[in-house]
Short mmCIF file of C-alpha atoms in Angstrom, two decimals:
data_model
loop_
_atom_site.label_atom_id
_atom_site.label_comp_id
_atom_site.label_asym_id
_atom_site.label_seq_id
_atom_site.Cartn_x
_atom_site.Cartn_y
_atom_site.Cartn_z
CA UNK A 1 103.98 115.46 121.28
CA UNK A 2 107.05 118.16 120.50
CA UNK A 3 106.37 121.31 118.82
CA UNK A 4 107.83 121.83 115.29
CA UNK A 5 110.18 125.22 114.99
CA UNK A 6 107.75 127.81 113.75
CA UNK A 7 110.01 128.11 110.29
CA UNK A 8 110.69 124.22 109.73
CA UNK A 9 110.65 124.41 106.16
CA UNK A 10 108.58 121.27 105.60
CA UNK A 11 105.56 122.73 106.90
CA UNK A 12 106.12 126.73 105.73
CA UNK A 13 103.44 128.20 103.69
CA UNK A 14 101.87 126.34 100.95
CA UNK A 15 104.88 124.99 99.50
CA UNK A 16 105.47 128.27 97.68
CA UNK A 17 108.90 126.14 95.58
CA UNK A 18 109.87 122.82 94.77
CA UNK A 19 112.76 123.10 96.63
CA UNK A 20 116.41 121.57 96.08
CA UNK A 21 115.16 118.07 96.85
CA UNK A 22 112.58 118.25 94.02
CA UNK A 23 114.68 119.80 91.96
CA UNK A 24 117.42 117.03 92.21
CA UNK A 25 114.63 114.59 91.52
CA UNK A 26 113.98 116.12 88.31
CA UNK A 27 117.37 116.20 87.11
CA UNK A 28 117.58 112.92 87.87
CA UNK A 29 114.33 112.28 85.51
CA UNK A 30 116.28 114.31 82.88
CA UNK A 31 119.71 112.17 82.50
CA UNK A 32 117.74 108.82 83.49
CA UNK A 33 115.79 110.22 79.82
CA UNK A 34 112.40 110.18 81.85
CA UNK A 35 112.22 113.53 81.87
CA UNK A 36 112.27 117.16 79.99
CA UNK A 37 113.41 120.56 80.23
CA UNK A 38 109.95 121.90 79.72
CA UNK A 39 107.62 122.57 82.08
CA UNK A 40 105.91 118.89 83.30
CA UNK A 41 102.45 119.66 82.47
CA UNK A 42 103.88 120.12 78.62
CA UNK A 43 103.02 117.52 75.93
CA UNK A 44 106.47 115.36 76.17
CA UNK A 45 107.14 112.35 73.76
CA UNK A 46 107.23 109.08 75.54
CA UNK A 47 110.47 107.55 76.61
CA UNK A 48 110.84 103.47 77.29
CA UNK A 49 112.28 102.77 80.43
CA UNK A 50 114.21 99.84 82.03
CA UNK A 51 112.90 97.75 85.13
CA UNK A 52 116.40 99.50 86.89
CA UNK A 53 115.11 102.79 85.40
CA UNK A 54 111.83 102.36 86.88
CA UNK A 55 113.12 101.42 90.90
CA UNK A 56 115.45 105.03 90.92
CA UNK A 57 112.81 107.12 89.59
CA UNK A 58 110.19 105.73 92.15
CA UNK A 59 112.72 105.73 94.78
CA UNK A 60 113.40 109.42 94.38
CA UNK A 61 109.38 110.48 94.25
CA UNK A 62 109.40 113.87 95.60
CA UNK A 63 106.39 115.69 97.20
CA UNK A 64 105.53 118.44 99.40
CA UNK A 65 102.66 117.89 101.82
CA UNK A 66 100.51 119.65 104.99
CA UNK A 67 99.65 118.32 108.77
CA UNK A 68 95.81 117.96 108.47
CA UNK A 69 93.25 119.85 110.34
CA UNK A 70 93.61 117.51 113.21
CA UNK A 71 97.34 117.24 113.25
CA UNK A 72 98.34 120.39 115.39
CA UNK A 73 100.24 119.44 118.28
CA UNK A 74 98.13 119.00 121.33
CA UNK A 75 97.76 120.94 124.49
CA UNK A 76 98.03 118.42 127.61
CA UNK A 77 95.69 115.50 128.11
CA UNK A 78 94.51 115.60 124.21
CA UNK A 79 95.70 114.05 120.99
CA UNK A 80 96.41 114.71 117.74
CA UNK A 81 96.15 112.90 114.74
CA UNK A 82 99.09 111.06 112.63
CA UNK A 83 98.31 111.77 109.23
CA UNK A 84 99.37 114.28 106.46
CA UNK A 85 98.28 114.87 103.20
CA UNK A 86 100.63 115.26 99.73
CA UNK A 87 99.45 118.95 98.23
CA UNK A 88 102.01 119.14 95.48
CA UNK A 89 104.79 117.71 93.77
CA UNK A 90 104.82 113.82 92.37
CA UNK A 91 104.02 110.51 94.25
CA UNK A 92 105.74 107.21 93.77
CA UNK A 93 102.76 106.27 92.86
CA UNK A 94 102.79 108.50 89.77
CA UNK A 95 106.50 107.99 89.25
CA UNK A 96 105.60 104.48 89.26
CA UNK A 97 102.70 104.28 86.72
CA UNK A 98 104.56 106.84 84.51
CA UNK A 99 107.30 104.57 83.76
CA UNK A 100 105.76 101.99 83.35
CA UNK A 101 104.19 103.13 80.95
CA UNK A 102 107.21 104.36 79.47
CA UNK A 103 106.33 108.05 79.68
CA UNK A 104 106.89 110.87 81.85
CA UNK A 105 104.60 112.03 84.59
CA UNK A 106 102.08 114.40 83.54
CA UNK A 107 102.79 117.05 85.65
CA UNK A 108 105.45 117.58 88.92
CA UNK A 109 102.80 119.61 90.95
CA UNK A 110 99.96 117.92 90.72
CA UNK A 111 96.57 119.20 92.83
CA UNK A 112 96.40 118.35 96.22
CA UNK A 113 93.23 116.14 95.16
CA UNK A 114 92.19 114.81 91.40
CA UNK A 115 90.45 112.90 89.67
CA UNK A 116 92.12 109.77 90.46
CA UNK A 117 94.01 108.47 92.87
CA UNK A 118 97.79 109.34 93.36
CA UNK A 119 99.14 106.83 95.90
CA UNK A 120 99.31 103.44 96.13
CA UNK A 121 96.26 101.68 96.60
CA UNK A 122 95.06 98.22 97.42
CA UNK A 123 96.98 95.99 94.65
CA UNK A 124 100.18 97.97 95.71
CA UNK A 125 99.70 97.04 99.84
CA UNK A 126 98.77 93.84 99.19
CA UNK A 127 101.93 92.99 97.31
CA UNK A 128 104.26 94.63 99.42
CA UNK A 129 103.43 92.93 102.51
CA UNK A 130 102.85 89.55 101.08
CA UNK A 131 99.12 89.84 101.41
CA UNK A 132 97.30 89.01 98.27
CA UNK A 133 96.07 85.73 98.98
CA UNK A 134 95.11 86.34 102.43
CA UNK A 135 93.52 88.92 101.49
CA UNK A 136 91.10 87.58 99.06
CA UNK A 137 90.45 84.35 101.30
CA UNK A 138 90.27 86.03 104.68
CA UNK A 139 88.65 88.13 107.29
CA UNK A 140 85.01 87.60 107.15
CA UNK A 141 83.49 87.57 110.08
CA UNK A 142 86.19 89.37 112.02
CA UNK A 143 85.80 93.17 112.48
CA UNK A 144 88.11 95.77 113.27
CA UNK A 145 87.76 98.96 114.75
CA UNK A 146 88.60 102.80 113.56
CA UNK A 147 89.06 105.24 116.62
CA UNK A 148 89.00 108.78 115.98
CA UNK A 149 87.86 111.78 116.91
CA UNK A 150 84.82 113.80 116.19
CA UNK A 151 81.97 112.78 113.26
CA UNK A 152 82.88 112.51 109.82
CA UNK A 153 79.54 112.89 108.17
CA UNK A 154 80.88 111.45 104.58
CA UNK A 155 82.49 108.70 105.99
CA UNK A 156 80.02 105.66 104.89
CA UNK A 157 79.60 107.49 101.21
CA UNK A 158 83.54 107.90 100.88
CA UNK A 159 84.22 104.39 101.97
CA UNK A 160 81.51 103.04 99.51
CA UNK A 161 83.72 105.38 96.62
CA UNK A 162 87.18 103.96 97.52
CA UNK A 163 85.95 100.33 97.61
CA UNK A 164 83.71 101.03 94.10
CA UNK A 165 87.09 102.54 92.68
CA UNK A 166 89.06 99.25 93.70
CA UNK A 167 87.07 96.95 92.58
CA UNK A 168 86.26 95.72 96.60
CA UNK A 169 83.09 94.21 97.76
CA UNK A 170 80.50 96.69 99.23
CA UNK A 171 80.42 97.37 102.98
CA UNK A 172 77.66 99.90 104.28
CA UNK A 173 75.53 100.34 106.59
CA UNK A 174 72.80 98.44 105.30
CA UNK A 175 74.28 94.87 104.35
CA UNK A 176 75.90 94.71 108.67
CA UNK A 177 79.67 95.50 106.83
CA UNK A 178 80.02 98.79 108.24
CA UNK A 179 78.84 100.83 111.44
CA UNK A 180 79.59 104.05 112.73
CA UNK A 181 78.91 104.81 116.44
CA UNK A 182 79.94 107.27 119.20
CA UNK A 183 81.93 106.40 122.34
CA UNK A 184 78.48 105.26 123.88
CA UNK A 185 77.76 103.33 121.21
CA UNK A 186 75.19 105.64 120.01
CA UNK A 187 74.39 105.16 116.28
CA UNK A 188 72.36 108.77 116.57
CA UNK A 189 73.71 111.02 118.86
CA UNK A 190 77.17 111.45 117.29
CA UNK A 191 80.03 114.01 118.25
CA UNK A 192 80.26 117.00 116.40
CA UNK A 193 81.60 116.93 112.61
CA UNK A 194 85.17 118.22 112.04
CA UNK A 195 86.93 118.86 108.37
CA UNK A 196 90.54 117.69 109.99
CA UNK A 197 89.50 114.08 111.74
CA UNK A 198 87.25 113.50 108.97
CA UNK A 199 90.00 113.33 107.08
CA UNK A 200 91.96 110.96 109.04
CA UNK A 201 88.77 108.87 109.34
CA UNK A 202 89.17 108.44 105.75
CA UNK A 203 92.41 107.47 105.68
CA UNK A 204 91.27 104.99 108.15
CA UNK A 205 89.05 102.92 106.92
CA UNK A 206 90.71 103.36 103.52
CA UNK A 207 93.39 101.75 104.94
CA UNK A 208 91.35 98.94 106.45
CA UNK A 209 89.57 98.23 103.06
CA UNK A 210 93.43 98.04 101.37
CA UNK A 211 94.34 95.21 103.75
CA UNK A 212 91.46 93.28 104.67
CA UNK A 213 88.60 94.25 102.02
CA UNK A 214 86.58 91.12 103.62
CA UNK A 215 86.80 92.21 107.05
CA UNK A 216 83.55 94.41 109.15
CA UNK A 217 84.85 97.82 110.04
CA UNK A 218 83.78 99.55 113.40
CA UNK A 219 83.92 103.45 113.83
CA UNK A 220 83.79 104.61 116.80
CA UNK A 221 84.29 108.46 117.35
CA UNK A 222 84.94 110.05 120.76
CA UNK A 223 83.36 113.18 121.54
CA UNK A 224 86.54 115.37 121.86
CA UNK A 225 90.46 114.14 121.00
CA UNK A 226 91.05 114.11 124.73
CA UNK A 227 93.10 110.75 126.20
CA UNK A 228 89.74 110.10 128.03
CA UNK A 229 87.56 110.14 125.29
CA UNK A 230 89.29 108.54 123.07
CA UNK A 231 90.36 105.79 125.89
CA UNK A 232 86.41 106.00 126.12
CA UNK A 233 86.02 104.62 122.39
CA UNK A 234 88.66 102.38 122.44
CA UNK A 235 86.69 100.09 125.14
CA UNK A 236 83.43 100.95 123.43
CA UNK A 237 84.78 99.18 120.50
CA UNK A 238 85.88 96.52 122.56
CA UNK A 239 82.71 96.56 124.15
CA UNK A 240 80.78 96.06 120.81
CA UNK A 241 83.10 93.25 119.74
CA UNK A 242 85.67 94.23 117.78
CA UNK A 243 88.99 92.22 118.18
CA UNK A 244 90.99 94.36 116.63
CA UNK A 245 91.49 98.06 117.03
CA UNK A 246 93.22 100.71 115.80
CA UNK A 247 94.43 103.99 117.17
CA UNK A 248 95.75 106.97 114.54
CA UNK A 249 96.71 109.57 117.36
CA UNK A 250 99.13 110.60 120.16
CA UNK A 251 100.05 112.49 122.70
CA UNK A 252 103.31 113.57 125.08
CA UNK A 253 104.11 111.19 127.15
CA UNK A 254 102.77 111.93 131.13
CA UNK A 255 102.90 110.22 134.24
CA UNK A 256 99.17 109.29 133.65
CA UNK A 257 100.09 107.18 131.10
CA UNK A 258 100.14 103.78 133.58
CA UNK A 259 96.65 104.39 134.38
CA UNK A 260 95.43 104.89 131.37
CA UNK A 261 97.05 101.52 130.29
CA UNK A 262 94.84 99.52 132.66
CA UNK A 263 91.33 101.50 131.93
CA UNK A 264 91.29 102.06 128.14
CA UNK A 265 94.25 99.95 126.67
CA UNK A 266 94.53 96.72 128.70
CA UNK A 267 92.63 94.20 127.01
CA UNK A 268 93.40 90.21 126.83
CA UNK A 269 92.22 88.79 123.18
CA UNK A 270 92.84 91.91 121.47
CA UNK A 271 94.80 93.42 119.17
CA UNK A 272 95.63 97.35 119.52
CA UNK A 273 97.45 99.69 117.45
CA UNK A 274 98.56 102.32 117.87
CA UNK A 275 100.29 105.05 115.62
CA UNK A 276 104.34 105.92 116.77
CA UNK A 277 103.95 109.10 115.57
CA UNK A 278 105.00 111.75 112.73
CA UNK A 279 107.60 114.03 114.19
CA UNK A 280 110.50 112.24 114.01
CA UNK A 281 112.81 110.76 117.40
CA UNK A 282 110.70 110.70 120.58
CA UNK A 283 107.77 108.89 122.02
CA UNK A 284 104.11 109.11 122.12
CA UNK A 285 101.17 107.87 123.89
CA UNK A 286 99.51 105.12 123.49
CA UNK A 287 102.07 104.02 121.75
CA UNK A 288 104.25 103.91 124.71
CA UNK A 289 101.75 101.99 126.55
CA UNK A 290 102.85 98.15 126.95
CA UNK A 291 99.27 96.64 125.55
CA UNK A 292 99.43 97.99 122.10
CA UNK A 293 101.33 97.08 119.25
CA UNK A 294 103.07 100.36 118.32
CA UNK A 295 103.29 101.09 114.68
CA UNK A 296 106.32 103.13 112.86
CA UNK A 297 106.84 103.76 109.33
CA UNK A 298 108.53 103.17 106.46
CA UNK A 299 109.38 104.14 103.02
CA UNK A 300 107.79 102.14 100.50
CA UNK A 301 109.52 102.28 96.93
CA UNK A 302 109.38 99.11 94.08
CA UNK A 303 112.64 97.55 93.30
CA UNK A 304 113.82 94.90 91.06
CA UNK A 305 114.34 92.19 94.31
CA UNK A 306 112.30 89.14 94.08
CA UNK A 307 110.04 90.71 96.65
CA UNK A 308 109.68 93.52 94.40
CA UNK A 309 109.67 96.28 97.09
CA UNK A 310 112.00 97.88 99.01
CA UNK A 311 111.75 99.92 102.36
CA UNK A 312 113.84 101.79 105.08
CA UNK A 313 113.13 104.32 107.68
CA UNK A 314 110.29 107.19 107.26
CA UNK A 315 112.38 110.68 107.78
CA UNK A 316 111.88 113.34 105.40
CA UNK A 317 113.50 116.04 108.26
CA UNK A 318 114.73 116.24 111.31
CA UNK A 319 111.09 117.18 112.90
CA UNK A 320 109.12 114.84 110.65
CA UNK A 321 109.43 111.37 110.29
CA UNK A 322 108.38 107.94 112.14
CA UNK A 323 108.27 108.35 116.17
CA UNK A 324 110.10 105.57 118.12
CA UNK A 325 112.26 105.92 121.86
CA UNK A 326 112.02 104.20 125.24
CA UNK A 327 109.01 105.58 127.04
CA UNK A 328 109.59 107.16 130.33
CA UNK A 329 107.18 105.68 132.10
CA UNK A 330 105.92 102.36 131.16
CA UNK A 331 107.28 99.24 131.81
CA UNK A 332 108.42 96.85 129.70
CA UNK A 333 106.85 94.24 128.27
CA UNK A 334 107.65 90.63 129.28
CA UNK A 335 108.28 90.05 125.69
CA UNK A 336 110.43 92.99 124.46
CA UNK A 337 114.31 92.07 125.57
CA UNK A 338 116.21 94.84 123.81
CA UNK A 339 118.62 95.79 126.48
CA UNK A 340 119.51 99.70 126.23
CA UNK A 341 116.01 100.30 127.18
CA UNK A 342 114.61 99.36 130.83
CA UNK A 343 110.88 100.49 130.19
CA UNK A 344 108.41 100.09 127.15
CA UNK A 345 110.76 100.51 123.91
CA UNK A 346 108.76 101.79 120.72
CA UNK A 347 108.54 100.37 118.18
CA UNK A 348 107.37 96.76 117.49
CA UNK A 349 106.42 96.61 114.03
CA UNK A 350 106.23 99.18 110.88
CA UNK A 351 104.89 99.63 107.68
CA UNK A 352 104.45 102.82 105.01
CA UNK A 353 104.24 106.52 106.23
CA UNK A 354 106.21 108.16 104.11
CA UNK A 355 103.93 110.71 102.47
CA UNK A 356 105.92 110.54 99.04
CA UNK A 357 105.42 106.87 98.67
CA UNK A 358 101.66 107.39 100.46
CA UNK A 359 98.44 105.79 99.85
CA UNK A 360 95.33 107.34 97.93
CA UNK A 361 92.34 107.95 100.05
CA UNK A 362 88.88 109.55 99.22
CA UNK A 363 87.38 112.08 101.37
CA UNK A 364 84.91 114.89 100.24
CA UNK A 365 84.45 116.26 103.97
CA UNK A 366 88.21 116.57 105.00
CA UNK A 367 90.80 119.99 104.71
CA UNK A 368 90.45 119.93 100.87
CA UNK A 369 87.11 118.12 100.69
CA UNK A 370 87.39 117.61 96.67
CA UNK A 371 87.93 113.66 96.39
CA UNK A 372 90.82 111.77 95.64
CA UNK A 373 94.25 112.46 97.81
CA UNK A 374 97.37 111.24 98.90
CA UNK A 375 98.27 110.38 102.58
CA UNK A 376 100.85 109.49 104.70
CA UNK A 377 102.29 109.42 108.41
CA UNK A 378 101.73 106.60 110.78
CA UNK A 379 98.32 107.57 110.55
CA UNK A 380 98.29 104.99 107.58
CA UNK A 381 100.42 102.40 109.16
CA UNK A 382 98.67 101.83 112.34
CA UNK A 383 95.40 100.54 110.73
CA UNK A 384 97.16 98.16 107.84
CA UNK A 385 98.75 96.54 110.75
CA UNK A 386 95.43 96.09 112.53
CA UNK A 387 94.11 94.62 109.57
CA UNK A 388 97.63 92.60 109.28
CA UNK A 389 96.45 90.79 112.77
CA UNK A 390 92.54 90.53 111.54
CA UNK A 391 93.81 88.64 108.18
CA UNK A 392 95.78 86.59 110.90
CA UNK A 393 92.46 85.01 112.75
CA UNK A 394 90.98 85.56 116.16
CA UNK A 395 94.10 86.35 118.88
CA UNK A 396 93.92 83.77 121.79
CA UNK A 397 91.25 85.08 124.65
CA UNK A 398 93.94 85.09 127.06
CA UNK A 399 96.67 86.76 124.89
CA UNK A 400 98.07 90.65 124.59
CA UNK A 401 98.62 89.90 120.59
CA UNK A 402 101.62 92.87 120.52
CA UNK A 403 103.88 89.67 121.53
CA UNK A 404 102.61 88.03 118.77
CA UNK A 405 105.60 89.38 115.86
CA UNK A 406 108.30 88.69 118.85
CA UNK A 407 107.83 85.38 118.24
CA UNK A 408 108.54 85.37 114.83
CA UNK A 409 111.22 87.75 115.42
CA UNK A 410 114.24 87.43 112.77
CA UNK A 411 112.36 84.99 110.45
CA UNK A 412 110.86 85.15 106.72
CA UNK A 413 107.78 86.55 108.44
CA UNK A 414 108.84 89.94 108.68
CA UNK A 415 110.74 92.08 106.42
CA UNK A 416 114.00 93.19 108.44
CA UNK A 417 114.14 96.87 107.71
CA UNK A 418 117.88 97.73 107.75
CA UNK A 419 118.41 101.58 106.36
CA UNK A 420 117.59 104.94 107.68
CA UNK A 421 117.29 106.58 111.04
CA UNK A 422 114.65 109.32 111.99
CA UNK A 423 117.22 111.65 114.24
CA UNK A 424 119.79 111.59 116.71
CA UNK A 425 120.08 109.44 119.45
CA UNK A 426 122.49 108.24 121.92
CA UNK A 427 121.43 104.80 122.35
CA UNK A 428 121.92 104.31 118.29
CA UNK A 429 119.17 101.67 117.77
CA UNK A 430 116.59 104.06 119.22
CA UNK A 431 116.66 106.02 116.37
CA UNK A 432 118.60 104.20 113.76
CA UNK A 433 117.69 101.20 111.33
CA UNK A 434 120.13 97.89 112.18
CA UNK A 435 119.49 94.24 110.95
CA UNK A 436 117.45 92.65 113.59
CA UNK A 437 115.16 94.88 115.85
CA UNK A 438 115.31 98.07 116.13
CA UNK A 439 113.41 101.75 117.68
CA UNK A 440 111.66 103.44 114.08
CA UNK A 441 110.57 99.78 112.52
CA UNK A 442 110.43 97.36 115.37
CA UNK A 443 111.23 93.93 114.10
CA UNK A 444 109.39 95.02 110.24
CA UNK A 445 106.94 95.09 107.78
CA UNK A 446 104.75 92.02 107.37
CA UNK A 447 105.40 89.67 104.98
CA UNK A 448 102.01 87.82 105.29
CA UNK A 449 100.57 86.81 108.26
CA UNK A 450 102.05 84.11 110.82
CA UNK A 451 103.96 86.41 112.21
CA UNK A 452 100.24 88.23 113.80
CA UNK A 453 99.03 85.46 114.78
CA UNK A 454 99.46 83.36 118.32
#
């Protein structure tokens, strides 16, 4: 994972400013006659606002946001997490609900956390990726797996909160939905809490609730972020079950990475995830590794298509964005046949990250520990894609399910994202959005679920 420069003005500070960017935004607000020269938190009179209206002011959603606790980049042979959390300025969420109402937002700068949620929640996933129905009529009986990090005390209480909020079916401990383990498959002895993973844990099984509110979910936290713990946890979950796992962290790249591919990642009949990563161009591990289905990210905004949504590529600098590249040392696939890569090309398939179009998540033992927040990073994306493939049914005993969306490649089963790049690159669909497959979004978002399925 590559360093950030020390003054990379998306992660200075606190967000002292707004910046130019949010600025714009609200100037934008202000001719579009969604907005007011006062300050945002001011009592404003309500404005009506067209379905056109609507799709520019969500488009240009404007936040600031911080790496979590468990974010920092890594020293060698450890991970970090993939997740960062909105502490200012105003979701897409917010933009979104605003005008439909016809109103302005209530404020620009909102808390980090509130009283309600901020980002898109269940409704909003299921819609974009073509989901509802599956949703509602599948996944029982299948389970999939978290794997993070160190304990997250709250995490059974904060689950049961998000799913109360949304309206989903209970899953705790005590009616067999939900079980948290370590990487022996202790339900006692657990690793030692931590504020930052906690908070990815969250966003987690958050995530998995969105997607597939029907399905089990499986946490299984490693003792330490190392590649061999966490490898560890990864074929505990296996171990107990689970068919589908997913994995919110990464790591540089090392020559190691081939071995760890056969003892923690190589596994026939199920379907791995793994995050591409948040700081823009470049590749990570295990999302380099040829088992897993590596997950980028995308912006999510509405839009007045027929599909109603509209995405391109996650890059909000030139340090932070979705991860994607050719790996350096695994081989490829027998299913990937991109040509200007000879070894394991990431990505395969995508879905939101952006942290201005994020997703709500509850957490009361994370960085801010006071409720409701807003998340993004491929942190988020890696377990809706899990999900994704539990929705789809039980992969094939004999299959490596990250070939599954090849076969559907180019179809009505993906969404072909065509826009954005997330740096510079000389090969230019390593970094850079094209019709058809390419590096930051694979071959695209789901649009339900054949194309996860074998």
């Amino acid at each position: 994972m590559r360093t950030s420069p020390p003054n990379s003005p998306h992660i200075r500070g606190n967000w002292r400013r707004l910046g130019t960017a949010a600025a714009a935004a609200t100037t934008a607000l202000l001719l579009a006659g969604l907005g007011t020269a006062a300050h945002a938190s001011a009592a404003t009179t309500p404005h009506k606002a067209t379905a056109k209206t609507i799709a520019a002011q969500v488009a240009k959603a404007h936040v600031q946001y911080a790496k979590i606790g468990c974010a920092a980049t890594p020293k060698k042979g450890f991970a970090a997490c993939n997740a960062l959390r909105v502490t200012g300025g105003t979701t897409a969420f917010m933009e979104k609900q605003a005008a439909l109402k016809g109103v302005t937002p209530k404020t620009i700068s909102p808390k980090a956390a509130s009283d309600d949620p901020t980002g898109y929640g269940p409704s909003d996933i299921q819609s974009a990726y073509g989901l509802a129905d599956a949703a509602a009529d599948n996944g029982s009986g299948e389970t999939v797996a978290i794997v993070d990090a160190y304990d997250d005390p709250n995490a059974a209480a904060d689950l049961a909160t998000y799913r109360s909020y949304y309206g989903l079916s209970a899953c705790t401990t005590a009616n067999g939905c939900f079980k948290k383990v370590s990487q022996t498959g202790s339900t006692t002895s657990l690793p030692t809490a931590d504020s930052g993973w906690a908070g990815e844990e969250s966003l987690d099984l958050d995530m998995v609730s969105a997607t597939c509110p029907n399905c089990n979910i499986l946490l299984v936290e490693a003792k330490s972020a190392s590649d061999a713990n966490l490898g560890t946890a990864v074929n505990e979950a296996v171990k107990l079950g689970a068919k589908f796992v997913s994995n919110s962290y990464g790591g540089s790249e090392s020559s190691s990475d081939t071995s760890y591919d056969t003892s923690y990642y190589k596994h026939a009949g199920v379907a791995i995830t793994a995050s591409a990563g948040d700081e823009a161009y470049g590749a990570e591990y295990p999302a380099g590794s040829r088992y897993v289905t590596a997950v980028g990210g995308t912006k999510l905004s509405t839009s007045s298509t027929s599909r109603g949504w509209t995405e391109s590529v996650w890059k909000t600098s030139s340090t932070e964005g979705t991860g994607s590249g050719c790996s350096a040392y695994d081989a490829k696939p027998t299913w990937q046949t991109d040509t200007g890569c000879t070894k394991r090309m990431i990505s395969d398939v995508s879905a939101v990250a952006d942290p201005a179009t994020g997703v709500s998540v509850y957490d009361t033992y994370g960085d801010d520990g006071t409720g409701w927040g807003t998340y993004g990073g491929t942190s988020a994306s890696s377990p809706i894609i899990a999900s994704v493939y539990a929705l789809a049914g039980t992969p094939g005993s004999s299959d490596y399910p990250a070939s599954y969306p090849y076969a559907a490649a180019g179809t009505s089963a993906l969404n072909d994202v065509t826009s954005g790049n997330n740096g510079s690159c000389s090969t230019s669909y390593f970094c850079t959005a094209k019709s058809g497959y390419d590096g930051p979004t694979g071959w695209g978002t789901p649009e339900g679920v054949s194309a996860f399925t074998g």
